[in-house]
Amino acid sequence: MKTETIISIFNEFDHQFNYKSHSELNSGHINDTFLIKTDGDTNYILQRINQVVFKDVLGLVNNKVLTSNHIRSKYPNASDEVLNKTVLSFIKEKNSNSYYHKEGVNFWNVMIFIDDSVTHEIVKDEEIAYEGGKLLGDFLNLTSDFDSSQLIDVIPNFHNMAFRFKQYASSIQSASKSRLTKAADYIQIVADLKEEMHILQNLKDAGEIPIRVTHNDTKISNSLFTEDNKGICMIDTDTVMPGIIYYDFGDAIRTICNTAAEDETDLSKVEFNLDYYKAYEKGFLEKTKDSLTEVELKYLPLAAKTMIFIMALRFLTDYLNNDTYYKTTYADHNLDRAKNQFKLIESFSKKL
Ligand code: GN1
Ligand code: MG
């Protein structure tokens, strides 16, 4: 994207300091995200929201802003300056909207960048797993009294297994022969796991699992840490909406316990790290055990397997659909991502 475009969009927002430089942050698969450095004390994140994936962008922005405001309201004595370092802060544009929209250049939003923070694509330290568990616990606690009827379903059926199987079945119908051939082994694994992978969905449909405000994209790269491994907050709240805790616990475990990155193609590096599982679970339960129901506590390990599986299924589906959803950088990228997740399930199944 042209620098002039970035600057002119950034300047639609009511930021305190002037643009100095920018760089693109490439970790996300959906939106375009830029770090804007300024000539002052505050730097910003500028984000272009993917309208193909997110059909109701205004609803999405409203969800994010309401959630942040709710979390901020939990600290009535903290100054804005302090809160801006620990909670996401959305900047308004000139007409007081928390997004900017212009024909042809999509929807954009701006947040304050939390300085001196780091993210991790892979966890290499048990303390990060433990701190990550506490962060999710805090997030769920802080939002537990938030009236979730104020939130829209940003992506309906996002983690609905039956729905993901339907999408997968139709991708098989329309896939090319060559992609089907390359995916054949994995199509078999999906069939073998189908029943087990519906257990949590069936419990949810039967009303046995409480509906809470959930984050829904808790991969570890969506948590901010200090350089000395303390959790700061969860970021990327695009998919905050009503859900069940299994989604958040499972998706975090999926990435924290993978000894390799999600895009790693050398599958010998992909293993499930049980120590990190235990550390994450410890941090998570320290914060939540008194508020979780018996059912919620019972299926945490199955939640991990289910969330690894649902991502494998979604990557495989996108591969069979000729890569229309996730950003990819080479022909078999989505198939490789799916293989990585299937390897993780195999390793998980030997350990838990
Ligand atoms: C997508 O855009 P990003 O990277 O935050 C996806 C998640 C997946 C993740 C896999 C809206 O998240 O569900 O877990 O990729 N988000 C959406 O890395 O589909
Ligand atoms: Mg996301």
GROMACS .gro file of C-alpha atoms and ligand atoms in nm:
model
  372
    1MET     CA    1   0.000   0.000   0.000
    2LYS     CA    2   0.124   0.347  -0.088
    3THR     CA    3   0.272   0.554   0.192
    4GLU     CA    4   0.055   0.854   0.089
    5THR     CA    5  -0.257   0.639   0.136
    6ILE     CA    6  -0.146   0.528   0.481
    7ILE     CA    7  -0.067   0.885   0.586
    8SER     CA    8  -0.388   1.031   0.452
    9ILE     CA    9  -0.602   0.767   0.623
   10PHE     CA   10  -0.409   0.801   0.947
   11ASN     CA   11  -0.466   1.176   0.933
   12GLU     CA   12  -0.843   1.129   0.926
   13PHE     CA   13  -0.811   1.017   1.289
   14ASP     CA   14  -0.780   1.241   1.588
   15HIS     CA   15  -0.429   1.139   1.692
   16GLN     CA   16  -0.204   1.352   1.904
   17PHE     CA   17   0.124   1.331   1.714
   18ASN     CA   18   0.241   1.341   1.354
   19TYR     CA   19   0.319   1.049   1.128
   20LYS     CA   20   0.689   0.973   1.109
   21SER     CA   21   0.712   0.622   0.957
   22HIS     CA   22   0.521   0.298   0.932
   23SER     CA   23   0.574  -0.074   0.895
   24GLU     CA   24   0.334  -0.356   0.817
   25LEU     CA   25   0.272  -0.622   1.083
   26ASN     CA   26   0.226  -0.949   0.901
   27SER     CA   27   0.113  -1.188   1.169
   28GLY     CA   28  -0.265  -1.176   1.100
   29HIS     CA   29  -0.431  -1.374   0.819
   30ILE     CA   30  -0.729  -1.146   0.761
   31ASN     CA   31  -0.684  -0.770   0.815
   32ASP     CA   32  -0.400  -0.541   0.705
   33THR     CA   33  -0.221  -0.399   1.007
   34PHE     CA   34   0.033  -0.117   1.024
   35LEU     CA   35   0.238   0.021   1.308
   36ILE     CA   36   0.256   0.399   1.276
   37LYS     CA   37   0.548   0.564   1.448
   38THR     CA   38   0.499   0.932   1.530
   39ASP     CA   39   0.715   1.225   1.633
   40GLY     CA   40   0.568   1.210   1.986
   41ASP     CA   41   0.524   0.979   2.282
   42THR     CA   42   0.238   0.777   2.138
   43ASN     CA   43   0.254   0.538   1.845
   44TYR     CA   44  -0.051   0.383   1.681
   45ILE     CA   45  -0.186   0.073   1.512
   46LEU     CA   46  -0.376   0.143   1.190
   47GLN     CA   47  -0.586  -0.143   1.064
   48ARG     CA   48  -0.780  -0.205   0.745
   49ILE     CA   49  -1.070  -0.434   0.818
   50ASN     CA   50  -1.134  -0.717   0.572
   51GLN     CA   51  -1.488  -0.665   0.448
   52VAL     CA   52  -1.510  -0.998   0.270
   53VAL     CA   53  -1.464  -1.178   0.601
   54PHE     CA   54  -1.641  -0.926   0.823
   55LYS     CA   55  -1.978  -0.843   0.668
   56ASP     CA   56  -2.092  -0.604   0.942
   57VAL     CA   57  -1.791  -0.383   1.002
   58LEU     CA   58  -1.982  -0.123   1.201
   59GLY     CA   59  -2.110  -0.395   1.431
   60LEU     CA   60  -1.757  -0.531   1.466
   61VAL     CA   61  -1.612  -0.191   1.556
   62ASN     CA   62  -1.895  -0.134   1.800
   63ASN     CA   63  -1.823  -0.472   1.966
   64LYS     CA   64  -1.455  -0.388   2.005
   65VAL     CA   65  -1.513  -0.039   2.143
   66LEU     CA   66  -1.786  -0.149   2.385
   67THR     CA   67  -1.567  -0.432   2.513
   68SER     CA   68  -1.270  -0.203   2.569
   69ASN     CA   69  -1.487   0.057   2.740
   70HIS     CA   70  -1.632  -0.208   2.965
   71ILE     CA   71  -1.287  -0.328   3.065
   72ARG     CA   72  -1.169   0.030   3.122
   73SER     CA   73  -1.469   0.097   3.345
   74LYS     CA   74  -1.338  -0.172   3.581
   75TYR     CA   75  -1.055   0.062   3.681
   76PRO     CA   76  -1.239   0.382   3.780
   77ASN     CA   77  -0.936   0.529   3.955
   78ALA     CA   78  -0.685   0.471   3.680
   79SER     CA   79  -0.584   0.762   3.455
   80ASP     CA   80  -0.622   0.740   3.078
   81GLU     CA   81  -0.248   0.737   3.054
   82VAL     CA   82  -0.224   0.421   3.263
   83LEU     CA   83  -0.522   0.254   3.094
   84ASN     CA   84  -0.378   0.323   2.750
   85LYS     CA   85  -0.086   0.102   2.844
   86THR     CA   86  -0.298  -0.192   2.956
   87VAL     CA   87  -0.629  -0.186   2.767
   88LEU     CA   88  -0.693  -0.135   2.395
   89SER     CA   89  -0.779   0.228   2.323
   90PHE     CA   90  -0.959   0.318   2.003
   91ILE     CA   91  -0.907   0.658   1.847
   92LYS     CA   92  -1.195   0.845   1.688
   93GLU     CA   93  -1.185   1.001   1.344
   94LYS     CA   94  -1.286   1.360   1.274
   95ASN     CA   95  -1.661   1.288   1.278
   96SER     CA   96  -1.629   1.109   1.611
   97ASN     CA   97  -1.665   0.760   1.468
   98SER     CA   98  -1.429   0.489   1.585
   99TYR     CA   99  -1.371   0.392   1.222
  100TYR     CA  100  -1.302   0.572   0.897
  101HIS     CA  101  -1.470   0.471   0.575
  102LYS     CA  102  -1.405   0.589   0.223
  103GLU     CA  103  -1.534   0.433  -0.098
  104GLY     CA  104  -1.271   0.206  -0.247
  105VAL     CA  105  -1.040   0.208   0.054
  106ASN     CA  106  -1.248   0.003   0.295
  107PHE     CA  107  -1.299   0.056   0.666
  108TRP     CA  108  -1.012   0.149   0.895
  109ASN     CA  109  -0.960   0.182   1.266
  110VAL     CA  110  -0.682   0.316   1.483
  111MET     CA  111  -0.566   0.206   1.828
  112ILE     CA  112  -0.296   0.329   2.057
  113PHE     CA  113   0.010   0.106   2.028
  114ILE     CA  114   0.119  -0.028   2.365
  115ASP     CA  115   0.491   0.050   2.371
  116ASP     CA  116   0.752  -0.188   2.511
  117SER     CA  117   0.528  -0.485   2.445
  118VAL     CA  118   0.606  -0.806   2.258
  119THR     CA  119   0.405  -1.085   2.098
  120HIS     CA  120   0.507  -1.446   2.045
  121GLU     CA  121   0.435  -1.669   1.746
  122ILE     CA  122   0.585  -1.963   1.936
  123VAL     CA  123   0.615  -2.009   2.311
  124LYS     CA  124   0.959  -2.099   2.439
  125ASP     CA  125   0.910  -2.034   2.807
  126GLU     CA  126   0.666  -2.190   3.052
  127GLU     CA  127   0.616  -1.854   3.220
  128ILE     CA  128   0.461  -1.715   2.902
  129ALA     CA  129   0.218  -2.006   2.892
  130TYR     CA  130   0.128  -1.944   3.257
  131GLU     CA  131   0.092  -1.568   3.207
  132GLY     CA  132  -0.113  -1.631   2.893
  133GLY     CA  133  -0.356  -1.843   3.094
  134LYS     CA  134  -0.395  -1.566   3.349
  135LEU     CA  135  -0.458  -1.312   3.073
  136LEU     CA  136  -0.744  -1.513   2.928
  137GLY     CA  137  -0.883  -1.569   3.278
  138ASP     CA  138  -0.872  -1.194   3.340
  139PHE     CA  139  -1.038  -1.120   3.008
  140LEU     CA  140  -1.324  -1.361   3.082
  141ASN     CA  141  -1.364  -1.226   3.435
  142LEU     CA  142  -1.360  -0.862   3.330
  143THR     CA  143  -1.623  -0.923   3.065
  144SER     CA  144  -1.834  -1.168   3.266
  145ASP     CA  145  -2.084  -0.900   3.375
  146PHE     CA  146  -2.101  -0.744   3.030
  147ASP     CA  147  -2.443  -0.775   2.873
  148SER     CA  148  -2.356  -0.986   2.570
  149SER     CA  149  -2.683  -0.902   2.399
  150GLN     CA  150  -2.518  -0.568   2.313
  151LEU     CA  151  -2.271  -0.756   2.095
  152ILE     CA  152  -2.342  -0.875   1.744
  153ASP     CA  153  -2.239  -1.217   1.620
  154VAL     CA  154  -1.949  -1.082   1.415
  155ILE     CA  155  -1.922  -1.403   1.217
  156PRO     CA  156  -2.226  -1.622   1.271
  157ASN     CA  157  -2.139  -1.986   1.345
  158PHE     CA  158  -1.771  -1.896   1.373
  159HIS     CA  159  -1.671  -2.198   1.583
  160ASN     CA  160  -1.978  -2.407   1.507
  161MET     CA  161  -1.845  -2.752   1.417
  162ALA     CA  162  -2.155  -2.865   1.228
  163PHE     CA  163  -2.140  -2.548   1.019
  164ARG     CA  164  -1.767  -2.592   0.949
  165PHE     CA  165  -1.836  -2.949   0.838
  166LYS     CA  166  -2.102  -2.822   0.597
  167GLN     CA  167  -1.857  -2.574   0.445
  168TYR     CA  168  -1.599  -2.852   0.422
  169ALA     CA  169  -1.846  -3.089   0.251
  170SER     CA  170  -1.926  -2.828  -0.011
  171SER     CA  171  -1.557  -2.754  -0.066
  172ILE     CA  172  -1.506  -3.123  -0.143
  173GLN     CA  173  -1.785  -3.107  -0.400
  174SER     CA  174  -1.625  -2.820  -0.588
  175ALA     CA  175  -1.253  -2.889  -0.536
  176SER     CA  176  -1.018  -2.963  -0.824
  177LYS     CA  177  -0.895  -3.318  -0.872
  178SER     CA  178  -0.538  -3.223  -0.800
  179ARG     CA  179  -0.622  -3.054  -0.470
  180LEU     CA  180  -0.841  -3.348  -0.367
  181THR     CA  181  -0.556  -3.586  -0.440
  182LYS     CA  182  -0.310  -3.385  -0.236
  183ALA     CA  183  -0.557  -3.363   0.052
  184ALA     CA  184  -0.667  -3.729   0.043
  185ASP     CA  185  -0.492  -3.847   0.362
  186TYR     CA  186  -0.633  -3.556   0.558
  187ILE     CA  187  -0.984  -3.608   0.423
  188GLN     CA  188  -0.964  -3.954   0.576
  189ILE     CA  189  -0.847  -3.818   0.914
  190VAL     CA  190  -1.137  -3.571   0.916
  191ALA     CA  191  -1.382  -3.857   0.860
  192ASP     CA  192  -1.226  -4.060   1.142
  193LEU     CA  193  -1.251  -3.775   1.393
  194LYS     CA  194  -1.593  -3.644   1.291
  195GLU     CA  195  -1.796  -3.789   1.574
  196GLU     CA  196  -1.560  -3.697   1.858
  197MET     CA  197  -1.523  -3.347   1.721
  198HIS     CA  198  -1.897  -3.286   1.756
  199ILE     CA  199  -1.916  -3.367   2.130
  200LEU     CA  200  -1.874  -3.007   2.247
  201GLN     CA  201  -2.100  -2.869   1.975
  202ASN     CA  202  -2.372  -3.113   2.081
  203LEU     CA  203  -2.333  -3.012   2.446
  204LYS     CA  204  -2.356  -2.646   2.348
  205ASP     CA  205  -2.664  -2.708   2.134
  206ALA     CA  206  -2.821  -2.894   2.428
  207GLY     CA  207  -2.771  -2.582   2.643
  208GLU     CA  208  -2.527  -2.756   2.880
  209ILE     CA  209  -2.249  -2.500   2.846
  210PRO     CA  210  -2.295  -2.140   2.960
  211ILE     CA  211  -2.274  -1.868   2.699
  212ARG     CA  212  -2.024  -1.597   2.793
  213VAL     CA  213  -1.850  -1.306   2.626
  214THR     CA  214  -1.556  -1.475   2.456
  215HIS     CA  215  -1.261  -1.350   2.253
  216ASN     CA  216  -1.267  -1.621   1.985
  217ASP     CA  217  -0.919  -1.564   1.843
  218THR     CA  218  -0.693  -1.641   2.137
  219LYS     CA  219  -0.388  -1.763   1.949
  220ILE     CA  220  -0.085  -1.666   2.152
  221SER     CA  221   0.022  -1.399   1.904
  222ASN     CA  222  -0.296  -1.216   2.009
  223SER     CA  223  -0.165  -1.159   2.362
  224LEU     CA  224   0.074  -0.881   2.457
  225PHE     CA  225   0.357  -0.939   2.702
  226THR     CA  226   0.623  -0.724   2.858
  227GLU     CA  227   0.980  -0.799   2.760
  228ASP     CA  228   1.019  -0.984   3.091
  229ASN     CA  229   0.728  -1.217   3.016
  230LYS     CA  230   0.444  -1.061   3.214
  231GLY     CA  231   0.102  -1.056   3.047
  232ILE     CA  232  -0.030  -0.711   2.953
  233CYS     CA  233  -0.359  -0.775   2.771
  234MET     CA  234  -0.527  -0.961   2.489
  235ILE     CA  235  -0.542  -0.784   2.156
  236ASP     CA  236  -0.725  -0.835   1.825
  237THR     CA  237  -1.075  -0.818   1.964
  238ASP     CA  238  -1.237  -0.835   1.617
  239THR     CA  239  -1.415  -1.157   1.701
  240VAL     CA  240  -1.532  -1.079   2.055
  241MET     CA  241  -1.890  -1.210   2.074
  242PRO     CA  242  -2.099  -1.452   2.277
  243GLY     CA  243  -1.946  -1.800   2.288
  244ILE     CA  244  -1.826  -2.078   2.518
  245ILE     CA  245  -1.498  -2.088   2.710
  246TYR     CA  246  -1.384  -2.394   2.521
  247TYR     CA  247  -1.325  -2.183   2.213
  248ASP     CA  248  -1.088  -1.951   2.395
  249PHE     CA  249  -0.911  -2.210   2.607
  250GLY     CA  250  -0.871  -2.445   2.311
  251ASP     CA  251  -0.749  -2.192   2.057
  252ALA     CA  252  -0.488  -2.062   2.300
  253ILE     CA  253  -0.363  -2.413   2.375
  254ARG     CA  254  -0.351  -2.484   2.001
  255THR     CA  255  -0.082  -2.223   1.957
  256ILE     CA  256   0.090  -2.219   2.297
  257CYS     CA  257   0.155  -2.592   2.302
  258ASN     CA  258   0.267  -2.618   1.940
  259THR     CA  259   0.647  -2.640   1.949
  260ALA     CA  260   0.649  -2.486   1.599
  261ALA     CA  261   0.472  -2.194   1.435
  262GLU     CA  262   0.138  -2.244   1.261
  263ASP     CA  263   0.305  -2.206   0.919
  264GLU     CA  264   0.593  -2.446   0.990
  265THR     CA  265   0.625  -2.698   0.706
  266ASP     CA  266   0.884  -2.923   0.869
  267LEU     CA  267   0.638  -3.140   1.058
  268SER     CA  268   0.911  -3.306   1.264
  269LYS     CA  269   0.924  -2.976   1.455
  270VAL     CA  270   0.553  -2.987   1.538
  271GLU     CA  271   0.487  -3.147   1.875
  272PHE     CA  272   0.238  -3.087   2.156
  273ASN     CA  273   0.414  -2.955   2.467
  274LEU     CA  274   0.232  -3.091   2.772
  275ASP     CA  275   0.427  -2.876   3.020
  276TYR     CA  276   0.297  -2.563   2.850
  277TYR     CA  277  -0.054  -2.706   2.862
  278LYS     CA  278  -0.026  -2.750   3.236
  279ALA     CA  279   0.124  -2.405   3.287
  280TYR     CA  280  -0.147  -2.237   3.079
  281GLU     CA  281  -0.421  -2.434   3.255
  282LYS     CA  282  -0.274  -2.338   3.594
  283GLY     CA  283  -0.278  -1.965   3.512
  284PHE     CA  284  -0.624  -1.989   3.359
  285LEU     CA  285  -0.776  -2.180   3.652
  286GLU     CA  286  -0.617  -1.952   3.911
  287LYS     CA  287  -0.834  -1.678   3.768
  288THR     CA  288  -1.149  -1.868   3.677
  289LYS     CA  289  -1.196  -2.190   3.873
  290ASP     CA  290  -1.455  -2.043   4.110
  291SER     CA  291  -1.670  -1.918   3.828
  292LEU     CA  292  -1.658  -2.217   3.594
  293THR     CA  293  -1.927  -2.484   3.597
  294GLU     CA  294  -1.856  -2.853   3.638
  295VAL     CA  295  -1.915  -2.914   3.270
  296GLU     CA  296  -1.683  -2.630   3.172
  297LEU     CA  297  -1.405  -2.776   3.384
  298LYS     CA  298  -1.463  -3.129   3.262
  299TYR     CA  299  -1.388  -3.092   2.893
  300LEU     CA  300  -1.088  -2.857   2.882
  301PRO     CA  301  -0.858  -3.118   2.719
  302LEU     CA  302  -1.124  -3.204   2.460
  303ALA     CA  303  -1.160  -2.830   2.393
  304ALA     CA  304  -0.792  -2.819   2.302
  305LYS     CA  305  -0.825  -3.107   2.058
  306THR     CA  306  -1.147  -2.967   1.913
  307MET     CA  307  -0.999  -2.622   1.847
  308ILE     CA  308  -0.687  -2.766   1.685
  309PHE     CA  309  -0.917  -2.974   1.469
  310ILE     CA  310  -1.150  -2.690   1.370
  311MET     CA  311  -0.853  -2.485   1.247
  312ALA     CA  312  -0.719  -2.785   1.056
  313LEU     CA  313  -1.062  -2.826   0.899
  314ARG     CA  314  -1.089  -2.455   0.811
  315PHE     CA  315  -0.741  -2.446   0.653
  316LEU     CA  316  -0.818  -2.763   0.458
  317THR     CA  317  -1.154  -2.624   0.344
  318ASP     CA  318  -0.989  -2.303   0.224
  319TYR     CA  319  -0.728  -2.507   0.038
  320LEU     CA  320  -1.003  -2.707  -0.134
  321ASN     CA  321  -1.179  -2.378  -0.215
  322ASN     CA  322  -0.866  -2.244  -0.391
  323ASP     CA  323  -0.763  -2.013  -0.102
  324THR     CA  324  -1.038  -1.756  -0.092
  325TYR     CA  325  -1.041  -1.683   0.283
  326TYR     CA  326  -0.697  -1.675   0.448
  327LYS     CA  327  -0.408  -1.472   0.312
  328THR     CA  328  -0.160  -1.710   0.150
  329THR     CA  329   0.185  -1.655   0.007
  330TYR     CA  330   0.233  -1.976  -0.194
  331ALA     CA  331   0.022  -2.243  -0.365
  332ASP     CA  332   0.000  -2.505  -0.089
  333HIS     CA  333   0.010  -2.264   0.205
  334ASN     CA  334  -0.331  -2.358   0.342
  335LEU     CA  335  -0.266  -2.730   0.293
  336ASP     CA  336   0.060  -2.693   0.485
  337ARG     CA  337  -0.119  -2.510   0.765
  338ALA     CA  338  -0.376  -2.789   0.781
  339LYS     CA  339  -0.101  -3.056   0.787
  340ASN     CA  340   0.067  -2.872   1.073
  341GLN     CA  341  -0.256  -2.880   1.276
  342PHE     CA  342  -0.321  -3.247   1.197
  343LYS     CA  343   0.030  -3.332   1.314
  344LEU     CA  344  -0.041  -3.139   1.634
  345ILE     CA  345  -0.359  -3.344   1.693
  346GLU     CA  346  -0.159  -3.663   1.646
  347SER     CA  347   0.099  -3.550   1.901
  348PHE     CA  348  -0.173  -3.422   2.139
  349SER     CA  349  -0.349  -3.759   2.127
  350LYS     CA  350  -0.035  -3.936   2.245
  351LYS     CA  351  -0.004  -3.705   2.546
  352LEU     CA  352  -0.350  -3.622   2.677
  353GN1     C1  353  -0.743  -1.573   1.162
  353GN1     O1  354  -0.661  -1.280   1.128
  353GN1     P1  355  -0.613  -1.354   1.242
  353GN1     O2  356  -0.479  -1.404   1.211
  353GN1     O3  357  -0.624  -1.283   1.371
  353GN1     C2  358  -0.882  -1.629   1.190
  353GN1     C3  359  -0.879  -1.713   1.318
  353GN1     C4  360  -0.776  -1.823   1.305
  353GN1     C5  361  -0.641  -1.763   1.271
  353GN1     C6  362  -0.538  -1.869   1.246
  353GN1     C7  363  -1.172  -1.393   1.151
  353GN1     O4  364  -0.708  -1.483   1.263
  353GN1     O5  365  -1.005  -1.772   1.339
  353GN1     O6  366  -0.763  -1.893   1.425
  353GN1     O7  367  -0.650  -1.680   1.154
  353GN1     N1  368  -0.975  -1.517   1.206
  353GN1     C8  369  -1.088  -1.513   1.134
  353GN1     O8  370  -0.412  -1.814   1.254
  353GN1     O9  371  -1.122  -1.604   1.060
  354MG      MG  372  -0.818  -1.210   1.448
   0.00000   0.00000   0.00000
